[in-house]
Short mmCIF file of C-alpha atoms and ligand atoms in Angstrom, two decimals:
data_model
loop_
_atom_site.label_atom_id
_atom_site.label_comp_id
_atom_site.label_asym_id
_atom_site.label_seq_id
_atom_site.Cartn_x
_atom_site.Cartn_y
_atom_site.Cartn_z
CA MET A 1 83.01 -54.64 -26.04
CA GLU A 2 86.25 -56.40 -26.84
CA LYS A 3 86.74 -57.01 -30.52
CA ILE A 4 89.00 -58.16 -33.31
CA ILE A 5 89.27 -55.97 -36.38
CA ILE A 6 89.91 -57.24 -39.86
CA LEU A 7 91.61 -54.97 -42.35
CA ASP A 8 90.08 -55.76 -45.72
CA PHE A 9 92.46 -55.59 -48.67
CA GLY A 10 89.83 -56.89 -51.07
CA SER A 11 89.83 -60.66 -50.61
CA GLN A 12 86.72 -62.60 -51.57
CA THR A 13 86.77 -64.28 -48.17
CA THR A 14 87.13 -61.28 -45.84
CA GLN A 15 83.49 -61.60 -44.80
CA LEU A 16 84.11 -65.19 -43.83
CA ILE A 17 86.94 -64.20 -41.49
CA GLY A 18 84.53 -61.86 -39.73
CA ARG A 19 81.87 -64.54 -39.47
CA ARG A 20 84.25 -67.16 -38.14
CA ILE A 21 85.47 -64.87 -35.38
CA ARG A 22 81.87 -64.16 -34.39
CA GLU A 23 81.24 -67.91 -34.36
CA ILE A 24 84.04 -68.12 -31.81
CA GLY A 25 82.02 -65.69 -29.71
CA VAL A 26 84.10 -62.55 -30.22
CA TYR A 27 82.77 -59.42 -31.86
CA SER A 28 84.55 -58.67 -35.14
CA GLU A 29 84.50 -55.63 -37.39
CA ILE A 30 85.74 -55.25 -40.93
CA LEU A 31 87.51 -52.00 -41.82
CA PRO A 32 88.92 -50.89 -45.17
CA GLY A 33 92.54 -52.09 -45.41
CA GLU A 34 93.88 -48.54 -45.38
CA ALA A 35 91.64 -47.27 -42.55
CA GLU A 36 93.26 -44.85 -40.12
CA LEU A 37 94.04 -46.61 -36.88
CA THR A 38 93.26 -43.69 -34.61
CA PRO A 39 92.88 -44.24 -30.86
CA ALA A 40 89.08 -44.15 -31.36
CA ALA A 41 89.24 -46.79 -34.11
CA ILE A 42 91.17 -49.20 -31.96
CA GLU A 43 89.18 -48.82 -28.78
CA GLY A 44 88.41 -52.27 -27.39
CA VAL A 45 90.48 -53.94 -30.12
CA LYS A 46 92.38 -56.98 -28.88
CA GLY A 47 93.92 -58.08 -32.16
CA ILE A 48 94.04 -57.26 -35.86
CA VAL A 49 93.76 -59.58 -38.85
CA LEU A 50 95.18 -58.48 -42.21
CA SER A 51 93.12 -60.05 -44.99
CA GLY A 52 94.07 -61.50 -48.35
CA SER A 53 93.90 -59.54 -51.60
CA PRO A 54 93.97 -60.06 -55.36
CA GLU A 55 96.85 -57.53 -55.49
CA SER A 56 100.61 -58.04 -55.16
CA VAL A 57 102.56 -56.24 -52.44
CA TYR A 58 105.42 -55.32 -54.78
CA GLU A 59 103.13 -53.51 -57.27
CA GLU A 60 102.91 -49.77 -57.05
CA GLY A 61 99.76 -48.61 -55.27
CA ALA A 62 99.12 -51.97 -53.61
CA PRO A 63 96.97 -51.39 -50.52
CA ALA A 64 98.88 -51.03 -47.25
CA PRO A 65 97.74 -50.63 -43.65
CA ASP A 66 98.19 -47.45 -41.63
CA PRO A 67 101.85 -47.74 -40.47
CA ARG A 68 100.64 -47.18 -36.89
CA ILE A 69 99.56 -50.82 -36.94
CA TYR A 70 103.17 -51.82 -36.25
CA GLU A 71 103.51 -49.49 -33.26
CA LEU A 72 100.39 -50.57 -31.38
CA GLY A 73 101.88 -53.73 -29.91
CA LEU A 74 98.58 -55.54 -30.63
CA PRO A 75 98.65 -59.16 -31.80
CA LEU A 76 98.55 -59.31 -35.59
CA LEU A 77 97.58 -62.17 -37.88
CA GLY A 78 98.31 -61.91 -41.59
CA ILE A 79 96.39 -64.09 -44.03
CA CYS A 80 97.89 -64.61 -47.49
CA TYR A 81 98.41 -61.05 -48.82
CA GLY A 82 98.28 -59.86 -45.20
CA THR A 83 101.30 -62.05 -44.43
CA GLN A 84 103.13 -60.91 -47.53
CA ARG A 85 102.45 -57.35 -46.41
CA LEU A 86 104.08 -58.10 -43.04
CA MET A 87 107.16 -59.48 -44.81
CA HIS A 88 107.37 -56.73 -47.41
CA ASP A 89 106.96 -53.95 -44.84
CA HIS A 90 109.79 -55.28 -42.67
CA GLY A 91 112.53 -56.03 -45.19
CA GLY A 92 111.49 -59.49 -46.42
CA ALA A 93 110.85 -60.40 -50.05
CA VAL A 94 107.71 -61.61 -51.79
CA SER A 95 107.82 -62.94 -55.30
CA PRO A 96 105.63 -64.62 -57.93
CA HIS A 97 108.40 -67.13 -58.67
CA VAL A 98 108.45 -69.12 -55.45
CA GLY A 99 105.55 -71.33 -56.35
CA ARG A 100 101.91 -70.68 -57.01
CA GLU A 101 99.47 -72.81 -55.12
CA TYR A 102 95.74 -73.02 -55.68
CA GLY A 103 93.57 -75.47 -53.81
CA ARG A 104 94.61 -78.01 -51.24
CA ALA A 105 98.12 -78.20 -49.82
CA LYS A 106 99.39 -80.13 -46.81
CA VAL A 107 101.14 -78.15 -44.10
CA HIS A 108 103.89 -79.71 -42.01
CA PHE A 109 105.19 -78.34 -38.71
CA LYS A 110 108.81 -77.30 -38.35
CA ASP A 111 108.33 -76.13 -34.80
CA GLU A 112 105.73 -76.00 -32.06
CA ASP A 113 103.76 -72.82 -31.57
CA ARG A 114 100.81 -71.39 -29.65
CA LEU A 115 99.00 -70.57 -32.85
CA LEU A 116 99.00 -74.25 -33.79
CA ALA A 117 97.87 -75.64 -30.42
CA GLY A 118 95.45 -78.52 -31.01
CA VAL A 119 96.38 -78.73 -34.71
CA THR A 120 97.96 -81.86 -36.24
CA SER A 121 101.02 -81.61 -38.47
CA GLY A 122 100.25 -82.55 -42.08
CA PHE A 123 96.82 -80.85 -42.01
CA VAL A 124 95.17 -79.88 -45.27
CA SER A 125 95.01 -76.16 -45.94
CA TRP A 126 93.33 -74.14 -48.65
CA MET A 127 95.74 -72.01 -50.67
CA SER A 128 95.03 -69.40 -53.27
CA HIS A 129 98.14 -67.42 -54.02
CA GLY A 130 100.28 -66.43 -56.98
CA ASP A 131 102.91 -64.77 -54.77
CA ALA A 132 104.76 -66.31 -51.85
CA ILE A 133 107.47 -65.43 -49.34
CA GLU A 134 110.90 -65.62 -50.94
CA LYS A 135 112.84 -64.26 -47.98
CA LEU A 136 111.55 -63.82 -44.45
CA ALA A 137 111.78 -60.40 -42.87
CA PRO A 138 114.47 -60.17 -40.16
CA GLY A 139 113.20 -61.43 -36.81
CA TYR A 140 110.73 -63.90 -38.36
CA ARG A 141 110.96 -67.67 -38.61
CA THR A 142 108.96 -70.38 -40.35
CA ILE A 143 106.81 -72.53 -38.05
CA ALA A 144 105.25 -74.69 -40.77
CA ALA A 145 105.68 -75.15 -44.51
CA THR A 146 103.95 -76.84 -47.43
CA GLU A 147 105.38 -79.89 -49.18
CA ASN A 148 106.87 -77.54 -51.78
CA GLY A 149 108.78 -75.82 -49.00
CA VAL A 150 106.74 -72.60 -49.17
CA PRO A 151 106.40 -71.01 -45.71
CA ALA A 152 102.81 -71.59 -44.61
CA VAL A 153 102.98 -70.27 -41.03
CA VAL A 154 105.52 -67.67 -39.92
CA ARG A 155 105.94 -65.71 -36.71
CA HIS A 156 108.05 -62.97 -35.22
CA GLU A 157 110.52 -64.19 -32.61
CA ALA A 158 109.67 -61.52 -30.07
CA LYS A 159 106.51 -59.69 -31.13
CA PRO A 160 102.98 -61.13 -31.17
CA VAL A 161 102.88 -61.20 -34.97
CA TRP A 162 101.93 -64.26 -37.04
CA GLY A 163 101.34 -64.84 -40.71
CA LEU A 164 99.56 -67.60 -42.65
CA GLN A 165 99.96 -68.25 -46.34
CA PHE A 166 96.70 -70.25 -46.46
CA HIS A 167 93.12 -69.28 -45.64
CA PRO A 168 92.00 -70.52 -42.20
CA GLU A 169 88.53 -68.99 -42.72
CA VAL A 170 87.40 -71.40 -45.47
CA THR A 171 85.95 -74.72 -44.44
CA HIS A 172 88.34 -76.65 -46.71
CA THR A 173 91.19 -75.82 -44.30
CA GLU A 174 91.35 -78.45 -41.56
CA PHE A 175 91.74 -76.87 -38.12
CA GLY A 176 91.07 -73.43 -39.67
CA LEU A 177 88.62 -72.52 -36.92
CA GLN A 178 91.03 -73.87 -34.29
CA ILE A 179 93.80 -71.61 -35.59
CA LEU A 180 91.50 -68.57 -35.54
CA LYS A 181 90.39 -69.56 -32.04
CA ASN A 182 94.00 -69.81 -30.87
CA PHE A 183 94.67 -66.35 -32.22
CA THR A 184 91.46 -64.71 -30.98
CA LEU A 185 91.06 -66.25 -27.54
CA ASN A 186 94.52 -67.38 -26.46
CA ILE A 187 96.90 -64.99 -28.17
CA ALA A 188 94.78 -61.82 -28.39
CA GLY A 189 92.98 -62.79 -25.18
CA ALA A 190 89.57 -61.50 -26.34
CA LYS A 191 86.72 -62.65 -24.13
CA PRO A 192 83.99 -64.61 -25.91
CA GLU A 193 81.17 -62.27 -24.91
CA TRP A 194 79.43 -61.85 -28.24
CA ASN A 195 76.11 -63.65 -28.27
CA VAL A 196 72.51 -63.02 -29.17
CA ASP A 197 71.45 -62.08 -25.63
CA ALA A 198 74.20 -59.49 -25.27
CA PHE A 199 73.40 -58.11 -28.69
CA LEU A 200 69.67 -57.93 -28.01
CA ALA A 201 70.19 -56.05 -24.75
CA ALA A 202 72.59 -53.57 -26.34
CA THR A 203 70.61 -52.96 -29.50
CA SER A 204 67.30 -52.57 -27.63
CA ARG A 205 68.87 -49.89 -25.45
CA ASN A 206 70.17 -48.23 -28.54
CA VAL A 207 66.87 -48.27 -30.42
CA LYS A 208 65.06 -46.91 -27.38
CA LEU A 209 67.55 -44.09 -26.97
CA THR A 210 67.57 -43.23 -30.67
CA VAL A 211 63.83 -43.29 -31.31
CA GLY A 212 62.81 -41.88 -27.94
CA LYS A 213 59.15 -40.83 -28.00
CA LYS A 214 59.00 -40.54 -31.79
CA LYS A 215 57.37 -43.07 -34.09
CA ALA A 216 59.18 -45.69 -36.12
CA LEU A 217 58.07 -46.72 -39.61
CA LEU A 218 59.23 -49.97 -41.16
CA LEU A 219 58.58 -51.32 -44.64
CA ILE A 220 58.13 -55.06 -44.43
CA SER A 221 59.08 -57.23 -47.38
CA GLY A 222 58.11 -60.57 -45.90
CA GLY A 223 61.77 -61.61 -45.77
CA VAL A 224 63.70 -62.56 -42.66
CA ASP A 225 65.52 -59.26 -42.11
CA SER A 226 62.59 -56.86 -42.07
CA THR A 227 60.46 -59.27 -40.05
CA VAL A 228 63.19 -59.52 -37.40
CA VAL A 229 63.43 -55.71 -37.27
CA ALA A 230 59.65 -55.56 -36.82
CA ALA A 231 59.83 -58.03 -33.94
CA LEU A 232 62.66 -56.07 -32.36
CA LEU A 233 60.81 -52.75 -32.60
CA LEU A 234 57.64 -54.25 -31.18
CA GLN A 235 59.52 -55.72 -28.26
CA THR A 236 61.63 -52.63 -27.59
CA LEU A 237 59.29 -49.70 -28.14
CA ASP A 238 55.72 -49.05 -27.15
CA ARG A 239 53.47 -50.74 -29.72
CA SER A 240 51.76 -47.48 -30.50
CA GLN A 241 55.08 -46.10 -31.76
CA VAL A 242 55.58 -48.84 -34.32
CA HIS A 243 54.08 -48.46 -37.80
CA LEU A 244 54.55 -51.32 -40.25
CA MET A 245 53.80 -51.17 -43.95
CA TYR A 246 53.65 -54.15 -46.23
CA ILE A 247 53.30 -53.53 -49.96
CA ASP A 248 51.86 -56.52 -51.78
CA THR A 249 53.21 -56.31 -55.31
CA GLY A 250 51.13 -59.22 -56.56
CA LEU A 251 54.48 -60.90 -57.26
CA MET A 252 54.59 -62.76 -53.96
CA ARG A 253 54.39 -66.50 -53.40
CA LYS A 254 51.19 -68.35 -52.52
CA GLY A 255 49.92 -67.50 -49.07
CA GLU A 256 52.92 -65.27 -48.35
CA SER A 257 51.11 -62.00 -47.75
CA GLY A 258 48.66 -63.62 -45.35
CA GLU A 259 51.48 -65.34 -43.45
CA VAL A 260 53.43 -62.12 -43.08
CA GLU A 261 50.39 -60.31 -41.75
CA ALA A 262 49.50 -63.10 -39.35
CA SER A 263 52.98 -63.40 -37.88
CA LEU A 264 53.23 -59.64 -37.31
CA LYS A 265 49.81 -59.47 -35.69
CA LYS A 266 50.91 -62.27 -33.42
CA LEU A 267 53.86 -60.16 -32.37
CA GLY A 268 51.45 -57.45 -31.32
CA ALA A 269 51.54 -55.08 -34.30
CA ASP A 270 48.81 -52.46 -33.84
CA HIS A 271 49.53 -50.28 -36.84
CA LEU A 272 49.95 -52.63 -39.74
CA TYR A 273 49.17 -51.25 -43.20
CA HIS A 274 48.70 -53.93 -45.81
CA ILE A 275 48.74 -52.21 -49.20
CA ASN A 276 47.44 -54.25 -52.08
CA ALA A 277 49.16 -52.81 -55.13
CA ALA A 278 49.01 -55.87 -57.40
CA ASP A 279 46.93 -54.11 -60.09
CA LYS A 280 49.41 -51.27 -60.37
CA PHE A 281 52.41 -53.59 -60.70
CA LEU A 282 50.72 -55.90 -63.19
CA SER A 283 49.54 -53.05 -65.42
CA ALA A 284 53.04 -51.57 -65.42
CA LEU A 285 54.48 -54.94 -66.40
CA ALA A 286 51.95 -55.76 -69.13
CA GLY A 287 53.65 -56.89 -72.32
CA VAL A 288 57.18 -56.23 -71.03
CA GLY A 289 59.57 -59.14 -71.60
CA ASP A 290 63.04 -57.68 -71.10
CA PRO A 291 64.43 -58.71 -67.68
CA GLU A 292 66.21 -55.45 -66.88
CA ARG A 293 63.21 -53.38 -67.96
CA LYS A 294 60.99 -55.52 -65.73
CA ARG A 295 63.30 -54.97 -62.77
CA GLU A 296 63.33 -51.23 -63.43
CA LEU A 297 59.54 -51.03 -63.69
CA ILE A 298 59.06 -53.02 -60.49
CA GLY A 299 61.62 -50.88 -58.64
CA ASP A 300 60.07 -47.62 -59.86
CA MET A 301 56.55 -48.74 -59.05
CA PHE A 302 57.66 -49.79 -55.60
CA ILE A 303 58.95 -46.29 -54.97
CA THR A 304 55.81 -44.63 -56.39
CA VAL A 305 53.51 -46.72 -54.20
CA GLN A 306 55.74 -46.32 -51.18
CA GLU A 307 55.86 -42.52 -51.51
CA ALA A 308 52.10 -42.21 -51.92
CA GLU A 309 51.22 -44.57 -49.09
CA VAL A 310 53.78 -43.23 -46.62
CA ALA A 311 52.63 -39.65 -47.33
CA LYS A 312 49.09 -40.66 -46.29
CA LEU A 313 50.35 -41.67 -42.85
CA LYS A 314 51.70 -38.20 -42.09
CA LEU A 315 54.62 -39.59 -40.16
CA ASP A 316 56.96 -36.77 -41.12
CA ASP A 317 59.18 -36.81 -38.06
CA ALA A 318 59.08 -40.58 -37.62
CA PHE A 319 62.22 -42.68 -37.81
CA LEU A 320 62.56 -45.04 -40.74
CA ALA A 321 63.76 -48.46 -39.58
CA GLN A 322 65.66 -50.59 -42.07
CA GLY A 323 66.73 -54.22 -42.12
CA THR A 324 70.21 -53.43 -43.42
CA LEU A 325 72.73 -56.15 -42.55
CA TYR A 326 76.45 -56.00 -41.93
CA THR A 327 77.15 -57.43 -45.38
CA ASP A 328 75.19 -54.52 -46.91
CA MET A 329 77.31 -52.03 -45.01
CA ILE A 330 80.75 -53.11 -46.13
CA GLU A 331 81.55 -51.14 -49.19
CA SER A 332 85.25 -51.70 -49.45
CA GLY A 333 85.13 -55.46 -49.93
CA LYS A 334 84.86 -56.82 -53.43
CA GLY A 335 82.77 -59.75 -52.29
CA VAL A 336 79.38 -59.95 -50.69
CA GLY A 337 79.29 -56.33 -49.62
CA LYS A 338 79.25 -54.67 -53.00
CA LYS A 339 76.95 -57.24 -54.52
CA ALA A 340 74.46 -56.99 -51.70
CA HIS A 341 74.51 -53.25 -52.13
CA VAL A 342 73.66 -53.47 -55.79
CA ILE A 343 71.03 -56.15 -55.26
CA LYS A 344 69.11 -54.12 -52.75
CA SER A 345 69.52 -50.83 -54.57
CA HIS A 346 65.99 -50.27 -55.73
CA HIS A 347 64.45 -50.87 -52.35
CA ASN A 348 66.98 -49.28 -50.07
CA VAL A 349 69.38 -46.80 -51.54
CA ARG A 350 67.71 -45.04 -54.45
CA SER A 351 64.43 -44.49 -52.64
CA PRO A 352 63.68 -40.79 -52.03
CA LEU A 353 62.04 -41.75 -48.75
CA VAL A 354 65.26 -43.31 -47.48
CA GLU A 355 67.32 -40.40 -48.76
CA ALA A 356 65.10 -37.81 -47.10
CA LYS A 357 65.04 -39.70 -43.80
CA ARG A 358 68.80 -40.18 -43.92
CA ALA A 359 69.35 -36.48 -44.56
CA ALA A 360 67.17 -35.70 -41.54
CA GLY A 361 69.08 -38.18 -39.36
CA LEU A 362 65.94 -40.27 -39.00
CA VAL A 363 67.14 -43.73 -40.00
CA VAL A 364 67.63 -46.56 -37.56
CA GLU A 365 69.28 -49.82 -38.65
CA PRO A 366 69.34 -52.19 -35.70
CA LEU A 367 70.79 -55.17 -37.62
CA ALA A 368 73.65 -53.25 -39.22
CA ALA A 369 76.26 -55.15 -37.17
CA LEU A 370 74.86 -58.61 -37.87
CA TYR A 371 75.47 -61.40 -40.34
CA LYS A 372 72.51 -63.32 -41.72
CA ASP A 373 72.94 -66.32 -39.44
CA GLU A 374 73.02 -63.97 -36.45
CA VAL A 375 69.81 -62.31 -37.65
CA ARG A 376 68.19 -65.74 -37.74
CA ALA A 377 69.35 -66.48 -34.20
CA LEU A 378 68.00 -63.10 -33.06
CA GLY A 379 64.68 -63.83 -34.75
CA ARG A 380 64.38 -67.11 -32.85
CA LYS A 381 65.20 -65.31 -29.61
CA LEU A 382 62.43 -62.80 -30.35
CA GLY A 383 59.94 -65.62 -30.77
CA LEU A 384 59.53 -65.70 -34.53
CA PRO A 385 58.50 -69.08 -35.92
CA GLU A 386 61.03 -71.24 -37.76
CA SER A 387 58.92 -70.92 -40.92
CA VAL A 388 59.77 -67.20 -40.99
CA VAL A 389 63.29 -67.28 -39.57
CA GLY A 390 64.54 -70.14 -41.76
CA ARG A 391 62.98 -68.84 -44.95
CA HIS A 392 65.06 -68.91 -48.12
CA PRO A 393 66.03 -65.55 -49.62
CA PHE A 394 63.50 -64.09 -52.05
CA PRO A 395 64.43 -61.39 -54.57
CA GLY A 396 62.86 -57.93 -54.35
CA PRO A 397 61.21 -58.22 -57.80
CA GLY A 398 59.70 -61.52 -56.62
CA LEU A 399 58.01 -63.82 -59.10
CA GLY A 400 58.41 -61.04 -61.67
CA VAL A 401 61.89 -62.41 -62.44
CA ARG A 402 60.83 -66.04 -62.15
CA ILE A 403 58.38 -65.83 -65.03
CA LEU A 404 60.64 -65.52 -68.03
CA GLY A 405 59.32 -63.00 -70.52
CA ASP A 406 56.08 -61.10 -69.94
CA VAL A 407 54.22 -61.47 -66.67
CA THR A 408 50.50 -62.14 -66.57
CA ARG A 409 48.04 -62.96 -63.82
CA GLU A 410 47.46 -66.39 -65.33
CA LYS A 411 51.17 -67.24 -65.36
CA LEU A 412 51.55 -65.93 -61.81
CA ASP A 413 48.78 -68.24 -60.60
CA ILE A 414 50.34 -71.24 -62.34
CA LEU A 415 53.81 -70.53 -60.97
CA ARG A 416 52.50 -69.82 -57.45
CA GLU A 417 50.71 -73.14 -57.32
CA ALA A 418 53.61 -75.18 -58.72
CA ASP A 419 56.18 -73.47 -56.50
CA TYR A 420 54.03 -74.00 -53.45
CA LEU A 421 53.97 -77.74 -54.15
CA PHE A 422 57.73 -77.85 -54.75
CA ILE A 423 58.52 -76.11 -51.45
CA GLU A 424 55.97 -78.19 -49.58
CA GLU A 425 57.64 -81.35 -50.90
CA LEU A 426 61.07 -80.08 -49.84
CA ARG A 427 59.84 -79.46 -46.32
CA LYS A 428 58.08 -82.80 -46.17
CA ARG A 429 61.19 -84.63 -47.35
CA GLY A 430 63.47 -82.83 -44.89
CA TYR A 431 65.47 -80.99 -47.58
CA TYR A 432 64.34 -77.40 -47.07
CA ASP A 433 66.85 -76.48 -44.38
CA LYS A 434 69.70 -78.17 -46.23
CA ILE A 435 69.11 -75.99 -49.27
CA TRP A 436 70.14 -72.34 -49.42
CA GLN A 437 67.54 -71.32 -51.95
CA ALA A 438 64.92 -73.29 -53.85
CA PHE A 439 62.25 -72.07 -56.24
CA SER A 440 60.50 -72.70 -59.54
CA VAL A 441 60.81 -70.79 -62.79
CA LEU A 442 58.08 -70.66 -65.43
CA LEU A 443 59.67 -70.89 -68.87
CA PRO A 444 58.22 -69.00 -71.83
CA LEU A 445 57.66 -72.18 -73.79
CA ARG A 446 55.01 -74.76 -74.10
CA SER A 447 55.51 -78.33 -75.08
CA VAL A 448 53.32 -81.17 -76.17
CA GLY A 449 52.23 -83.93 -73.84
CA VAL A 450 49.35 -86.33 -73.29
CA SER A 451 47.01 -86.84 -70.38
CA GLY A 452 44.40 -89.54 -70.70
CA ASP A 453 43.79 -89.60 -74.43
CA MET A 454 44.02 -85.85 -74.73
CA ARG A 455 46.85 -83.97 -76.31
CA ARG A 456 48.09 -81.40 -73.88
CA TYR A 457 50.05 -78.25 -74.59
CA GLY A 458 51.52 -77.20 -71.27
CA TYR A 459 54.15 -74.88 -69.85
CA VAL A 460 57.64 -76.06 -68.92
CA LEU A 461 58.59 -75.51 -65.29
CA SER A 462 62.19 -75.50 -64.16
CA LEU A 463 63.00 -76.38 -60.56
CA ARG A 464 66.06 -74.76 -58.99
CA ALA A 465 67.69 -75.74 -55.68
CA VAL A 466 71.16 -74.59 -54.70
CA VAL A 467 73.52 -74.75 -51.77
CA SER A 468 75.57 -71.63 -51.07
CA LEU A 469 77.07 -69.60 -48.27
CA ASP A 470 76.18 -66.13 -49.42
CA GLY A 471 74.73 -66.35 -52.92
CA MET A 472 78.00 -65.31 -54.54
CA THR A 473 78.72 -68.84 -55.72
CA ALA A 474 76.35 -71.80 -55.64
CA ASP A 475 76.27 -75.53 -56.26
CA VAL A 476 73.31 -77.54 -57.44
CA PHE A 477 71.58 -79.51 -54.69
CA PRO A 478 72.12 -83.20 -55.50
CA PHE A 479 68.63 -84.66 -55.06
CA PRO A 480 68.28 -88.42 -55.12
CA THR A 481 66.60 -89.16 -58.48
CA ARG A 482 63.54 -90.69 -56.84
CA ASP A 483 62.70 -87.39 -55.11
CA LEU A 484 62.88 -85.49 -58.38
CA LEU A 485 60.66 -88.01 -60.13
CA GLU A 486 58.06 -87.90 -57.38
CA ILE A 487 58.08 -84.11 -57.13
CA SER A 488 57.75 -83.78 -60.89
CA ALA A 489 54.83 -86.23 -60.93
CA ARG A 490 53.05 -84.34 -58.16
CA ILE A 491 53.41 -81.02 -59.97
CA THR A 492 52.29 -82.25 -63.39
CA ASN A 493 49.38 -84.15 -61.85
CA SER A 494 48.20 -81.18 -59.78
CA VAL A 495 48.84 -78.12 -61.95
CA LYS A 496 47.08 -78.73 -65.20
CA ASP A 497 48.90 -76.04 -67.17
CA ILE A 498 52.31 -77.51 -66.47
CA GLY A 499 53.13 -80.25 -68.95
CA ARG A 500 56.78 -80.83 -68.22
CA VAL A 501 59.19 -80.34 -65.31
CA VAL A 502 62.96 -80.00 -65.67
CA TYR A 503 65.68 -79.66 -63.03
CA ASP A 504 68.28 -76.95 -63.49
CA ILE A 505 71.72 -78.51 -63.01
CA SER A 506 73.82 -75.36 -63.50
CA SER A 507 76.16 -74.10 -60.82
CA LYS A 508 77.01 -70.42 -60.27
CA PRO A 509 79.25 -69.48 -62.01
CA PRO A 510 78.73 -69.70 -64.91
CA ALA A 511 74.93 -69.51 -64.38
CA THR A 512 73.34 -67.15 -61.86
CA ILE A 513 70.93 -68.39 -59.21
CA GLU A 514 67.90 -66.61 -60.68
CA TRP A 515 67.15 -67.11 -64.37
CA GLU A 516 66.65 -63.40 -65.06
P1 LIG B 1 71.88 -64.23 -58.74
O1 LIG B 1 70.71 -64.55 -59.61
O2 LIG B 1 72.53 -62.93 -59.08
O3 LIG B 1 71.30 -64.07 -57.27
O4 LIG B 1 72.88 -65.37 -58.69
C1 LIG B 1 72.04 -64.04 -56.09
C2 LIG B 1 71.08 -63.81 -54.94
O5 LIG B 1 70.47 -62.52 -55.06
C3 LIG B 1 69.06 -62.63 -55.20
N1 LIG B 1 68.64 -61.64 -56.20
C4 LIG B 1 68.00 -60.50 -55.93
N2 LIG B 1 67.57 -59.97 -54.76
N3 LIG B 1 66.70 -58.10 -55.90
C5 LIG B 1 66.91 -58.77 -54.75
O6 LIG B 1 66.50 -58.30 -53.69
C6 LIG B 1 67.11 -58.56 -57.13
O7 LIG B 1 66.89 -57.92 -58.17
C7 LIG B 1 67.78 -59.82 -57.12
N4 LIG B 1 68.34 -60.58 -58.11
C8 LIG B 1 68.85 -61.68 -57.51
C9 LIG B 1 68.81 -64.06 -55.64
O8 LIG B 1 67.49 -64.48 -55.28
C10 LIG B 1 69.91 -64.80 -54.94
O9 LIG B 1 69.56 -65.04 -53.58
#
């Protein structure tokens, strides 16, 4: 398949470049900035994007692409550091003294150019650079500049090489997608053949070939990714080959375990093992208040239960299917990739089961090329209901990190009920799909209230609702006050142990999304 590769020099927004290009309908892959550009690595590649970076090109040891990049004759697009790299590597000069720009800057045309087709002069771009071009490399000219006179778009006179000082991948840049489209489709000439149908056909073939007549075991978490893998396996392989295991930690939301089971049965799952391990998890957690210790205990217990239960199935030569996503795979990037890796560590990486299966070459990861929004689209294609596909992310340790301090059965029941009402209200009011993640947190305090003539001593519940692209940063969802008042009233009227409801108005950073 034709593709665009992105060399990642460590920018926070490299993942976004990849996503945008996929949105355009062209397959994109992110490689480490210094990756060797061997003939195999560039097979099917129609163009290369050089990403931004927190580094400076003139510093010793600053990351540089394989010099072969300049011999390939492929269209190149530098973004921020990528552009400075192009200048620096060809005799231009980059300096911190030209003018730092952070945030919005207007870009004015000096010339017409293919890269700017359909773009209006004076458009607003998003800048984030300390360095800028002081002197163009020979053979280059400036096509557009900011009001401060800093080159914003440059190109080589004869070669298909362009450079941008701003970030076209962020939504704050007007015409950003248009510029990437011009590069990808018109300049690089990549065909827009990347879509869910093409992916499904290719990945199904792949899974069939890989697994062959063996069995495939998948651990279901109830989240979108593993459920989509389950649907894919059930559609691709013979049902008798597919073994699904769901470990109920007792830290799940109200009705969640039942819903997971029902939706998998509907997809035709024959071998579905629903393990109820709530007692084990709750005994391990008894009296433990420290958040990191709780996470550790939950992670360790998950592995213990998983090992014991999987051993019972005697599926020694079965493949282990995993819902790993593209963002989990990228290790070089400083953004989503690394974080996602850490976040999922106790369920994916550290597990002896995964390690043993990997060592035996028995791991299959059918979503490893996909971004989250593509997984959702694939899930819809496979017939999963919107209630599963559009579900907000849920952390591995579940409600264990949403009850601050020690976790008890009583607190779990209170939180489950209150959270259920909160989410139900969000759906009813049409907010659920506008919010990236919403949930309730049970605080380890009680406060005084009255109901009827009775003094009441109830828990404090904090509601959290954030908008975000990837969980790395997040803004508070701005509810109209009336909604908050009504939701609060419903919760305090229905859950007798909750005496007070507060709304968390902290963005990330400085707060995190979860409270623990
Ligand atoms: P924070 O709280 O770090 O969360 O802003 C960012 C995103 O990651 C999720 N999260 C976790 N997911 N295991 C997980 O699988 C964890 O230990 C964990 N901690 C946070 C969180 O729900 C949010 O989507």
